[in-house]
mmCIF file of C-alpha atoms and ligand atoms in Angstrom:
data_model
loop_
_atom_site.group_PDB
_atom_site.id
_atom_site.type_symbol
_atom_site.label_atom_id
_atom_site.label_comp_id
_atom_site.label_asym_id
_atom_site.label_seq_id
_atom_site.Cartn_x
_atom_site.Cartn_y
_atom_site.Cartn_z
ATOM 1 C CA MET A 1 121.460 40.838 46.839
ATOM 2 C CA ASN A 2 119.642 38.383 49.097
ATOM 3 C CA PRO A 3 119.706 39.214 52.804
ATOM 4 C CA LYS A 4 122.474 37.399 54.638
ATOM 5 C CA PHE A 5 122.778 36.531 58.331
ATOM 6 C CA THR A 6 126.170 35.994 59.944
ATOM 7 C CA ILE A 7 126.786 34.995 63.551
ATOM 8 C CA ILE A 8 129.775 36.922 64.865
ATOM 9 C CA LYS A 9 129.931 35.455 68.339
ATOM 10 C CA GLU A 10 127.932 32.945 70.374
ATOM 11 C CA THR A 11 127.980 33.166 74.161
ATOM 12 C CA GLU A 12 125.918 31.533 76.897
ATOM 13 C CA PHE A 13 124.315 34.952 77.473
ATOM 14 C CA GLY A 14 123.264 35.630 73.895
ATOM 15 C CA ARG A 15 124.705 36.028 70.449
ATOM 16 C CA LEU A 16 126.115 38.776 68.273
ATOM 17 C CA GLY A 17 125.470 38.855 64.588
ATOM 18 C CA GLU A 18 124.691 40.928 61.549
ATOM 19 C CA ILE A 19 121.974 40.918 58.924
ATOM 20 C CA GLU A 20 123.158 42.319 55.625
ATOM 21 C CA THR A 21 120.438 43.738 53.402
ATOM 22 C CA ALA A 22 120.476 45.692 50.156
ATOM 23 C CA HIS A 23 119.599 48.817 52.194
ATOM 24 C CA GLY A 24 122.244 48.439 54.904
ATOM 25 C CA THR A 25 123.624 46.117 57.564
ATOM 26 C CA ILE A 26 121.944 45.584 60.932
ATOM 27 C CA GLN A 27 124.129 44.756 63.922
ATOM 28 C CA THR A 28 122.283 42.306 66.160
ATOM 29 C CA PRO A 29 120.823 42.132 68.756
ATOM 30 C CA ALA A 30 118.851 45.073 67.367
ATOM 31 C CA PHE A 31 115.690 46.956 68.210
ATOM 32 C CA ILE A 32 113.277 47.623 65.354
ATOM 33 C CA PHE A 33 111.162 50.768 65.672
ATOM 34 C CA CYS A 34 107.555 50.732 64.534
ATOM 35 C CA GLY A 35 106.659 52.921 61.593
ATOM 36 C CA THR A 36 103.173 51.483 61.560
ATOM 37 C CA LYS A 37 101.692 53.449 58.665
ATOM 38 C CA ALA A 38 104.961 54.032 56.775
ATOM 39 C CA ALA A 39 106.139 56.651 59.282
ATOM 40 C CA VAL A 40 107.598 56.509 62.778
ATOM 41 C CA LYS A 41 105.147 58.778 64.585
ATOM 42 C CA ALA A 42 106.543 62.232 65.439
ATOM 43 C CA CYS A 43 109.929 61.396 63.901
ATOM 44 C CA SER A 44 111.562 62.229 60.556
ATOM 45 C CA PRO A 45 113.990 59.940 58.692
ATOM 46 C CA ASP A 46 116.799 62.427 59.469
ATOM 47 C CA ILE A 47 116.182 62.006 63.185
ATOM 48 C CA LEU A 48 116.070 58.234 62.810
ATOM 49 C CA LYS A 49 119.494 58.430 61.199
ATOM 50 C CA ARG A 50 121.096 60.785 63.708
ATOM 51 C CA THR A 51 119.946 58.528 66.555
ATOM 52 C CA LYS A 52 121.681 55.563 64.823
ATOM 53 C CA THR A 53 118.468 53.688 64.071
ATOM 54 C CA GLN A 54 119.231 50.543 62.118
ATOM 55 C CA ILE A 55 115.855 49.320 60.900
ATOM 56 C CA ILE A 56 112.143 50.127 61.050
ATOM 57 C CA LEU A 57 108.993 48.035 60.698
ATOM 58 C CA SER A 58 105.746 48.901 58.934
ATOM 59 C CA ASN A 59 102.441 47.111 59.261
ATOM 60 C CA THR A 60 100.967 45.334 56.274
ATOM 61 C CA TYR A 61 97.456 45.500 57.711
ATOM 62 C CA HIS A 62 97.410 49.289 58.027
ATOM 63 C CA LEU A 63 99.116 49.852 54.668
ATOM 64 C CA LEU A 64 96.664 47.509 52.931
ATOM 65 C CA VAL A 65 93.720 49.387 54.386
ATOM 66 C CA TYR A 66 95.325 52.602 53.128
ATOM 67 C CA PRO A 67 96.891 53.405 50.665
ATOM 68 C CA GLY A 68 97.161 49.821 49.311
ATOM 69 C CA SER A 69 100.254 47.981 48.109
ATOM 70 C CA GLU A 70 100.023 49.041 44.441
ATOM 71 C CA LYS A 71 100.246 52.712 45.396
ATOM 72 C CA ILE A 72 103.358 52.094 47.500
ATOM 73 C CA ASP A 73 104.927 50.090 44.675
ATOM 74 C CA GLU A 74 104.125 52.955 42.291
ATOM 75 C CA LEU A 75 105.876 55.404 44.647
ATOM 76 C CA GLY A 76 109.028 53.278 44.538
ATOM 77 C CA GLY A 77 108.501 51.043 47.571
ATOM 78 C CA LEU A 78 108.583 51.852 51.277
ATOM 79 C CA GLN A 79 112.250 52.814 51.518
ATOM 80 C CA LYS A 80 112.088 55.370 48.717
ATOM 81 C CA MET A 81 108.588 56.657 49.466
ATOM 82 C CA THR A 82 109.457 57.381 53.097
ATOM 83 C CA ALA A 83 112.985 58.672 52.291
ATOM 84 C CA TRP A 84 114.257 56.387 55.047
ATOM 85 C CA ASN A 85 116.192 54.344 52.484
ATOM 86 C CA GLY A 86 117.502 52.007 55.191
ATOM 87 C CA PRO A 87 116.570 48.419 56.064
ATOM 88 C CA MET A 88 112.856 47.749 56.508
ATOM 89 C CA MET A 89 110.743 44.952 57.840
ATOM 90 C CA THR A 90 107.013 44.453 57.316
ATOM 91 C CA ASP A 91 104.813 42.147 59.338
ATOM 92 C CA SER A 92 102.232 39.942 57.641
ATOM 93 C CA GLY A 93 99.055 41.658 58.784
ATOM 94 C CA GLY A 94 97.967 38.553 60.685
ATOM 95 C CA TYR A 95 98.377 39.985 64.148
ATOM 96 C CA GLN A 96 96.201 43.033 63.488
ATOM 97 C CA ILE A 97 93.547 41.084 61.608
ATOM 98 C CA PHE A 98 93.125 38.696 64.491
ATOM 99 C CA SER A 99 93.762 40.982 67.443
ATOM 100 C CA LEU A 100 91.417 43.636 66.098
ATOM 101 C CA GLY A 101 89.000 40.911 65.124
ATOM 102 C CA TYR A 102 88.977 39.027 68.402
ATOM 103 C CA GLY A 103 89.909 41.871 70.722
ATOM 104 C CA SER A 104 93.443 42.617 71.843
ATOM 105 C CA VAL A 105 95.397 40.648 74.406
ATOM 106 C CA SER A 106 95.290 43.576 76.848
ATOM 107 C CA GLN A 107 91.516 43.774 76.473
ATOM 108 C CA GLU A 108 91.391 40.057 77.013
ATOM 109 C CA LEU A 109 93.461 40.343 80.193
ATOM 110 C CA LYS A 110 91.123 43.009 81.482
ATOM 111 C CA GLY A 111 88.140 40.839 80.584
ATOM 112 C CA ILE A 112 86.863 43.338 78.027
ATOM 113 C CA ARG A 113 85.134 41.895 74.998
ATOM 114 C CA ASN A 114 85.869 43.673 71.766
ATOM 115 C CA THR A 115 82.839 45.674 70.765
ATOM 116 C CA LYS A 116 84.089 46.633 67.308
ATOM 117 C CA LYS A 117 84.897 43.368 65.620
ATOM 118 C CA THR A 118 86.471 43.779 62.232
ATOM 119 C CA LEU A 119 87.274 40.153 61.435
ATOM 120 C CA VAL A 120 84.572 38.792 59.188
ATOM 121 C CA LYS A 121 85.612 35.247 58.433
ATOM 122 C CA ILE A 122 88.667 32.977 58.397
ATOM 123 C CA LYS A 123 88.691 30.220 55.850
ATOM 124 C CA GLU A 124 91.410 27.923 54.604
ATOM 125 C CA GLU A 125 91.790 30.276 51.657
ATOM 126 C CA GLY A 126 92.508 33.322 53.851
ATOM 127 C CA ALA A 127 90.939 35.908 56.158
ATOM 128 C CA LYS A 128 88.261 38.442 55.364
ATOM 129 C CA PHE A 129 88.116 41.623 57.433
ATOM 130 C CA LYS A 130 86.514 45.034 57.305
ATOM 131 C CA SER A 131 88.463 48.227 56.762
ATOM 132 C CA TYR A 132 88.300 50.373 59.891
ATOM 133 C CA ARG A 133 88.323 53.433 57.607
ATOM 134 C CA ASP A 134 85.333 52.797 55.386
ATOM 135 C CA GLY A 135 83.934 49.368 56.290
ATOM 136 C CA LYS A 136 84.963 47.907 52.933
ATOM 137 C CA GLU A 137 85.690 44.183 53.032
ATOM 138 C CA ILE A 138 89.290 43.178 52.380
ATOM 139 C CA PHE A 139 90.372 39.611 51.748
ATOM 140 C CA LEU A 140 93.896 38.569 52.694
ATOM 141 C CA SER A 141 95.235 35.184 51.601
ATOM 142 C CA PRO A 142 98.769 33.918 52.232
ATOM 143 C CA GLU A 143 99.597 34.688 48.580
ATOM 144 C CA GLY A 144 97.980 38.125 48.877
ATOM 145 C CA ALA A 145 100.020 38.896 52.026
ATOM 146 C CA MET A 146 103.170 37.947 50.121
ATOM 147 C CA GLN A 147 102.313 40.007 47.052
ATOM 148 C CA ALA A 148 101.498 43.030 49.214
ATOM 149 C CA GLN A 149 104.837 42.836 51.017
ATOM 150 C CA ILE A 150 106.690 42.174 47.766
ATOM 151 C CA ASN A 151 105.096 45.380 46.460
ATOM 152 C CA PHE A 152 106.027 47.292 49.621
ATOM 153 C CA GLY A 153 109.625 46.354 48.862
ATOM 154 C CA ALA A 154 110.625 45.676 52.486
ATOM 155 C CA ASP A 155 113.862 43.731 52.964
ATOM 156 C CA LEU A 156 112.530 41.353 55.605
ATOM 157 C CA ILE A 157 108.947 40.154 55.426
ATOM 158 C CA PHE A 158 106.689 37.780 57.347
ATOM 159 C CA ALA A 159 104.533 34.807 56.436
ATOM 160 C CA LEU A 160 100.813 35.189 57.163
ATOM 161 C CA ASP A 161 99.822 33.422 60.352
ATOM 162 C CA GLU A 162 96.751 33.159 62.490
ATOM 163 C CA CYS A 163 97.383 34.617 65.929
ATOM 164 C CA THR A 164 95.686 33.034 68.882
ATOM 165 C CA ALA A 165 95.391 34.342 72.412
ATOM 166 C CA PHE A 166 96.625 32.436 75.437
ATOM 167 C CA HIS A 167 93.231 31.787 76.990
ATOM 168 C CA ILE A 168 91.900 29.587 74.195
ATOM 169 C CA PRO A 169 91.781 25.800 74.618
ATOM 170 C CA LYS A 170 94.664 23.657 73.442
ATOM 171 C CA HIS A 171 92.774 22.003 70.584
ATOM 172 C CA GLU A 172 91.984 25.449 69.121
ATOM 173 C CA THR A 173 95.622 26.544 69.463
ATOM 174 C CA GLU A 174 96.572 23.338 67.671
ATOM 175 C CA SER A 175 94.177 23.706 64.747
ATOM 176 C CA SER A 176 95.173 27.367 64.396
ATOM 177 C CA MET A 177 98.865 26.438 64.435
ATOM 178 C CA GLU A 178 98.287 23.793 61.774
ATOM 179 C CA ARG A 179 96.492 26.322 59.597
ATOM 180 C CA SER A 180 99.357 28.794 60.105
ATOM 181 C CA GLN A 181 101.755 26.087 58.932
ATOM 182 C CA ARG A 182 99.746 25.373 55.787
ATOM 183 C CA TRP A 183 99.597 29.132 55.162
ATOM 184 C CA GLY A 184 103.344 29.370 55.794
ATOM 185 C CA VAL A 185 104.113 26.768 53.137
ATOM 186 C CA ARG A 186 101.864 28.606 50.655
ATOM 187 C CA CYS A 187 103.622 31.880 51.570
ATOM 188 C CA ALA A 188 107.075 30.376 51.027
ATOM 189 C CA ASN A 189 106.060 28.860 47.666
ATOM 190 C CA TYR A 190 104.586 32.129 46.422
ATOM 191 C CA PHE A 191 107.366 34.274 47.862
ATOM 192 C CA ASN A 192 110.198 32.210 46.411
ATOM 193 C CA GLN A 193 108.692 32.434 42.926
ATOM 194 C CA ASN A 194 107.734 36.101 42.989
ATOM 195 C CA LYS A 195 110.009 37.989 45.413
ATOM 196 C CA LYS A 196 112.215 40.913 44.590
ATOM 197 C CA GLU A 197 115.860 39.966 44.724
ATOM 198 C CA HIS A 198 116.640 41.780 47.966
ATOM 199 C CA GLN A 199 113.844 40.274 50.049
ATOM 200 C CA GLY A 200 113.981 37.560 52.722
ATOM 201 C CA LEU A 201 111.056 35.718 54.325
ATOM 202 C CA TYR A 202 110.508 34.884 57.996
ATOM 203 C CA GLY A 203 108.464 31.808 58.927
ATOM 204 C CA ILE A 204 106.595 32.079 62.231
ATOM 205 C CA ILE A 205 106.611 29.711 65.200
ATOM 206 C CA GLN A 206 103.196 29.321 66.828
ATOM 207 C CA GLY A 207 101.897 26.828 69.354
ATOM 208 C CA GLY A 208 101.174 28.998 72.402
ATOM 209 C CA VAL A 209 102.557 27.730 75.696
ATOM 210 C CA TYR A 210 102.069 24.040 74.850
ATOM 211 C CA GLU A 211 105.363 22.209 74.659
ATOM 212 C CA ASP A 212 104.341 19.580 72.107
ATOM 213 C CA LEU A 213 102.758 22.216 69.820
ATOM 214 C CA ARG A 214 105.767 24.553 70.031
ATOM 215 C CA THR A 215 108.038 21.582 69.277
ATOM 216 C CA LYS A 216 106.002 20.764 66.144
ATOM 217 C CA SER A 217 106.008 24.398 65.094
ATOM 218 C CA ILE A 218 109.771 24.734 65.629
ATOM 219 C CA LYS A 219 110.326 21.661 63.437
ATOM 220 C CA TYR A 220 108.084 23.169 60.758
ATOM 221 C CA THR A 221 109.970 26.511 60.674
ATOM 222 C CA ASN A 222 113.324 24.709 60.672
ATOM 223 C CA GLU A 223 112.245 22.926 57.497
ATOM 224 C CA LEU A 224 110.466 25.850 55.821
ATOM 225 C CA ASP A 225 112.303 27.354 52.853
ATOM 226 C CA CYS A 226 112.833 30.820 54.353
ATOM 227 C CA PHE A 227 115.475 33.247 55.646
ATOM 228 C CA GLY A 228 114.550 33.932 59.276
ATOM 229 C CA ILE A 229 112.315 32.788 62.102
ATOM 230 C CA GLY A 230 109.693 34.882 63.875
ATOM 231 C CA VAL A 231 108.554 33.917 67.347
ATOM 232 C CA GLY A 232 104.839 34.609 67.441
ATOM 233 C CA GLY A 233 101.666 33.621 69.184
ATOM 234 C CA SER A 234 101.009 33.719 72.867
ATOM 235 C CA LEU A 235 104.092 33.393 75.039
ATOM 236 C CA GLY A 236 101.901 32.915 78.093
ATOM 237 C CA LYS A 237 100.599 34.994 80.942
ATOM 238 C CA ASP A 238 103.828 35.864 82.730
ATOM 239 C CA ILE A 239 107.643 35.891 82.587
ATOM 240 C CA LYS A 240 107.844 32.271 83.754
ATOM 241 C CA ASP A 241 105.705 31.069 80.804
ATOM 242 C CA MET A 242 107.699 33.243 78.425
ATOM 243 C CA LYS A 243 111.016 31.811 79.625
ATOM 244 C CA GLN A 244 109.744 28.266 79.098
ATOM 245 C CA VAL A 245 108.710 29.043 75.526
ATOM 246 C CA LEU A 246 112.033 30.773 74.785
ATOM 247 C CA GLU A 247 113.953 27.846 76.274
ATOM 248 C CA MET A 248 112.198 25.483 73.831
ATOM 249 C CA ILE A 249 113.017 27.823 70.986
ATOM 250 C CA LYS A 250 116.654 28.103 71.988
ATOM 251 C CA ALA A 251 116.974 24.326 72.192
ATOM 252 C CA GLY A 252 115.020 23.454 69.059
ATOM 253 C CA CYS A 253 115.527 26.193 66.474
ATOM 254 C CA ARG A 254 118.234 25.900 63.895
ATOM 255 C CA LYS A 255 121.060 28.287 64.757
ATOM 256 C CA ASP A 256 121.850 29.648 61.320
ATOM 257 C CA ARG A 257 118.731 31.811 60.991
ATOM 258 C CA PRO A 258 118.035 35.177 62.629
ATOM 259 C CA LYS A 259 115.278 34.996 65.256
ATOM 260 C CA HIS A 260 112.809 37.839 65.729
ATOM 261 C CA LEU A 261 110.550 38.185 68.765
ATOM 262 C CA LEU A 262 107.342 39.690 67.450
ATOM 263 C CA GLY A 263 105.858 42.683 69.236
ATOM 264 C CA ILE A 264 107.905 42.400 72.441
ATOM 265 C CA GLY A 265 110.484 45.017 73.370
ATOM 266 C CA THR A 266 110.395 46.589 76.815
ATOM 267 C CA ILE A 267 113.801 46.948 78.513
ATOM 268 C CA ASP A 268 113.040 44.101 80.912
ATOM 269 C CA ALA A 269 111.700 41.754 78.220
ATOM 270 C CA ILE A 270 114.811 42.359 76.105
ATOM 271 C CA LEU A 271 117.155 41.710 79.058
ATOM 272 C CA MET A 272 115.277 38.477 79.695
ATOM 273 C CA ALA A 273 115.204 37.298 76.051
ATOM 274 C CA ILE A 274 118.784 38.008 74.899
ATOM 275 C CA PRO A 275 120.266 34.911 76.608
ATOM 276 C CA TYR A 276 117.827 32.782 74.596
ATOM 277 C CA GLY A 277 119.499 33.856 71.371
ATOM 278 C CA ILE A 278 116.874 36.346 70.163
ATOM 279 C CA ASP A 279 118.433 38.620 67.529
ATOM 280 C CA THR A 280 115.800 41.296 66.888
ATOM 281 C CA PHE A 281 112.832 42.849 68.698
ATOM 282 C CA ASP A 282 110.061 45.202 67.632
ATOM 283 C CA CYS A 283 107.669 47.104 69.844
ATOM 284 C CA VAL A 284 105.709 50.353 69.839
ATOM 285 C CA TYR A 285 106.687 50.865 73.490
ATOM 286 C CA PRO A 286 109.475 53.524 73.308
ATOM 287 C CA THR A 287 107.768 55.737 70.744
ATOM 288 C CA ARG A 288 104.280 55.359 72.212
ATOM 289 C CA LEU A 289 105.624 56.116 75.700
ATOM 290 C CA ALA A 290 107.197 59.319 74.324
ATOM 291 C CA ARG A 291 103.868 60.484 72.926
ATOM 292 C CA HIS A 292 102.397 60.117 76.415
ATOM 293 C CA GLY A 293 105.118 62.245 78.011
ATOM 294 C CA GLY A 294 107.376 59.384 79.143
ATOM 295 C CA ALA A 295 111.159 59.716 78.823
ATOM 296 C CA LEU A 296 113.170 56.503 79.153
ATOM 297 C CA VAL A 297 115.895 56.486 81.793
ATOM 298 C CA ARG A 298 117.972 53.701 83.313
ATOM 299 C CA ALA A 299 115.896 53.534 86.475
ATOM 300 C CA HIS A 300 113.667 55.911 88.324
ATOM 301 C CA GLU A 301 111.800 54.874 91.442
ATOM 302 C CA LYS A 302 111.388 51.332 90.111
ATOM 303 C CA ALA A 303 110.205 52.644 86.744
ATOM 304 C CA ARG A 304 112.324 52.941 83.654
ATOM 305 C CA TYR A 305 110.958 56.324 82.621
ATOM 306 C CA LEU A 306 110.197 59.830 83.868
ATOM 307 C CA ASN A 307 106.639 61.020 83.432
ATOM 308 C CA LEU A 308 107.339 64.603 82.378
ATOM 309 C CA ASN A 309 103.662 65.494 82.722
ATOM 310 C CA ASN A 310 104.265 65.473 86.453
ATOM 311 C CA SER A 311 104.261 69.012 87.903
ATOM 312 C CA LYS A 312 107.465 68.371 89.860
ATOM 313 C CA PHE A 313 109.386 68.770 86.575
ATOM 314 C CA PHE A 314 108.273 72.400 86.199
ATOM 315 C CA ASN A 315 111.296 73.449 88.263
ATOM 316 C CA ASP A 316 113.763 70.797 87.054
ATOM 317 C CA SER A 317 116.411 72.403 84.859
ATOM 318 C CA ASN A 318 118.321 69.154 84.217
ATOM 319 C CA PRO A 319 118.226 67.372 80.893
ATOM 320 C CA ILE A 320 116.323 64.054 80.832
ATOM 321 C CA ASP A 321 119.638 62.217 81.058
ATOM 322 C CA LYS A 322 123.008 63.966 81.446
ATOM 323 C CA SER A 323 124.845 61.079 79.803
ATOM 324 C CA CYS A 324 122.589 61.014 76.714
ATOM 325 C CA ALA A 325 124.001 62.647 73.585
ATOM 326 C CA CYS A 326 120.667 63.115 71.803
ATOM 327 C CA HIS A 327 119.528 66.499 70.513
ATOM 328 C CA THR A 328 116.804 66.687 73.183
ATOM 329 C CA CYS A 329 119.166 66.069 76.110
ATOM 330 C CA LYS A 330 121.794 68.436 74.687
ATOM 331 C CA ASN A 331 119.329 71.311 74.301
ATOM 332 C CA PHE A 332 116.172 70.964 76.375
ATOM 333 C CA SER A 333 115.589 70.851 80.122
ATOM 334 C CA ARG A 334 113.001 68.661 81.815
ATOM 335 C CA SER A 335 111.295 71.893 82.777
ATOM 336 C CA TYR A 336 110.935 73.060 79.162
ATOM 337 C CA LEU A 337 109.718 69.608 78.069
ATOM 338 C CA HIS A 338 107.117 69.685 80.865
ATOM 339 C CA ILE A 339 105.976 73.157 79.726
ATOM 340 C CA LEU A 340 105.723 71.944 76.093
ATOM 341 C CA LEU A 341 103.594 68.998 77.204
ATOM 342 C CA LYS A 342 101.311 71.220 79.261
ATOM 343 C CA ASN A 343 100.920 73.552 76.271
ATOM 344 C CA ASP A 344 100.126 70.598 73.962
ATOM 345 C CA GLU A 345 103.037 71.508 71.717
ATOM 346 C CA GLN A 346 103.888 68.913 69.018
ATOM 347 C CA LEU A 347 107.564 69.592 69.713
ATOM 348 C CA ALA A 348 107.243 67.786 73.067
ATOM 349 C CA LEU A 349 106.282 64.560 71.287
ATOM 350 C CA MET A 350 109.059 64.946 68.729
ATOM 351 C CA ALA A 351 111.701 65.722 71.363
ATOM 352 C CA LEU A 352 110.678 62.819 73.615
ATOM 353 C CA THR A 353 110.447 60.420 70.669
ATOM 354 C CA GLU A 354 113.990 61.361 69.627
ATOM 355 C CA HIS A 355 115.297 60.773 73.144
ATOM 356 C CA ASN A 356 113.530 57.406 73.531
ATOM 357 C CA ILE A 357 114.801 56.179 70.158
ATOM 358 C CA CYS A 358 118.327 57.274 71.041
ATOM 359 C CA PHE A 359 117.994 55.617 74.455
ATOM 360 C CA MET A 360 116.920 52.268 72.935
ATOM 361 C CA ASN A 361 119.680 52.376 70.334
ATOM 362 C CA ASN A 362 122.281 53.070 73.047
ATOM 363 C CA PHE A 363 120.819 50.299 75.175
ATOM 364 C CA MET A 364 121.126 47.789 72.318
ATOM 365 C CA GLU A 365 124.672 48.986 71.626
ATOM 366 C CA GLU A 366 125.570 48.334 75.281
ATOM 367 C CA ILE A 367 124.064 44.849 74.965
ATOM 368 C CA ARG A 368 126.203 44.123 71.913
ATOM 369 C CA LEU A 369 129.305 45.408 73.691
ATOM 370 C CA ALA A 370 128.581 43.284 76.777
ATOM 371 C CA LEU A 371 128.260 40.182 74.562
ATOM 372 C CA LEU A 372 131.394 41.067 72.623
ATOM 373 C CA GLU A 373 133.497 41.723 75.712
ATOM 374 C CA GLU A 374 131.821 38.943 77.688
ATOM 375 C CA THR A 375 130.771 41.279 80.494
ATOM 376 C CA TRP A 376 127.086 40.320 80.489
ATOM 377 C CA GLN A 377 126.779 39.719 84.254
ATOM 378 C CA ASN A 378 128.237 43.170 85.071
ATOM 379 C CA PHE A 379 126.049 44.747 82.422
ATOM 380 C CA LEU A 380 122.950 43.048 83.793
ATOM 381 C CA TYR A 381 123.775 44.132 87.346
ATOM 382 C CA LYS A 382 123.791 47.772 86.171
ATOM 383 C CA TRP A 383 120.308 47.381 84.692
ATOM 384 C CA VAL A 384 118.562 45.430 87.435
ATOM 385 C CA ILE A 385 116.005 47.484 89.357
HETATM 386 ZN ZN1 LIG B 401 118.445 62.019 75.269
#
């Protein structure tokens, strides 16, 4: 079956929907956990299931570098190979090629120039980059990005785009956006002729913070022959810029397609973006935070997590969160988790990852309930810190 998107309810504070795929149905708004190299770090598929995870995302760039798309196809595709067997998304590889090539946005913000450039050359035909494993040159064209993701077997896949940072001049953002559009059309043509039956393609809106460019890009994705719309590129330097971009997207994007906000997914960013009709989010934040000893909580001294590395938790016999039904909160105290972290036990990372995944899934469920019952303002009040 082809993926299918249905809007269940539209409200001024956001919308409820569902994406049906051959591997299961995703209730939206949904959070998509990152299984970058075909695994969610420190988490088994069983744990993903018992925490009510709906969908995970793998990265084309990393999987192309190793083990390659043919190998994954040979092993039955991502869902079977990983034993997750649920809905999967793969990105196009563009973000990593360009962010690793140019230096990441966070490096850029800190004024650090990337010292290990891996991007070799971008041409109209595609992008050439070096493998970070063995230095081998890999060429990725729009058609190649499609074939790789077709081989991976993901349900929802992304067109190849060129990602630009927010500091670059407008004319460069414009020429990059135009190239992304030409690549997007080539992706859609190739994908629609060669896809597996269950797969759906997302076109990507670029254009940075420039209103006229975003407007052009929105028009292009509205007309592209695809299933969903990804919001990519730079959303600006702060929340104010991001809101302006999302406002344009809300006003201009066709309503019948699911909208995915690429790479953004902190609690506060999600609360901000839901009223603009964003349906899905992906971010490494909850799982990466767990691996650094951070346990998500509703609010804690203006932070949204406890840093269990802190010695004050040595004597804290409470669970991370009394109201959380996850295996970690039911069985382990903050004190034990602190001791595990101090002893460098792998179990600490697994236990915290499980809690953070469960926390995000509960958070998204509360969002859906607030939209369904039209109690968004009350819900938001509970989450403001
Ligand atoms: Zn928990």
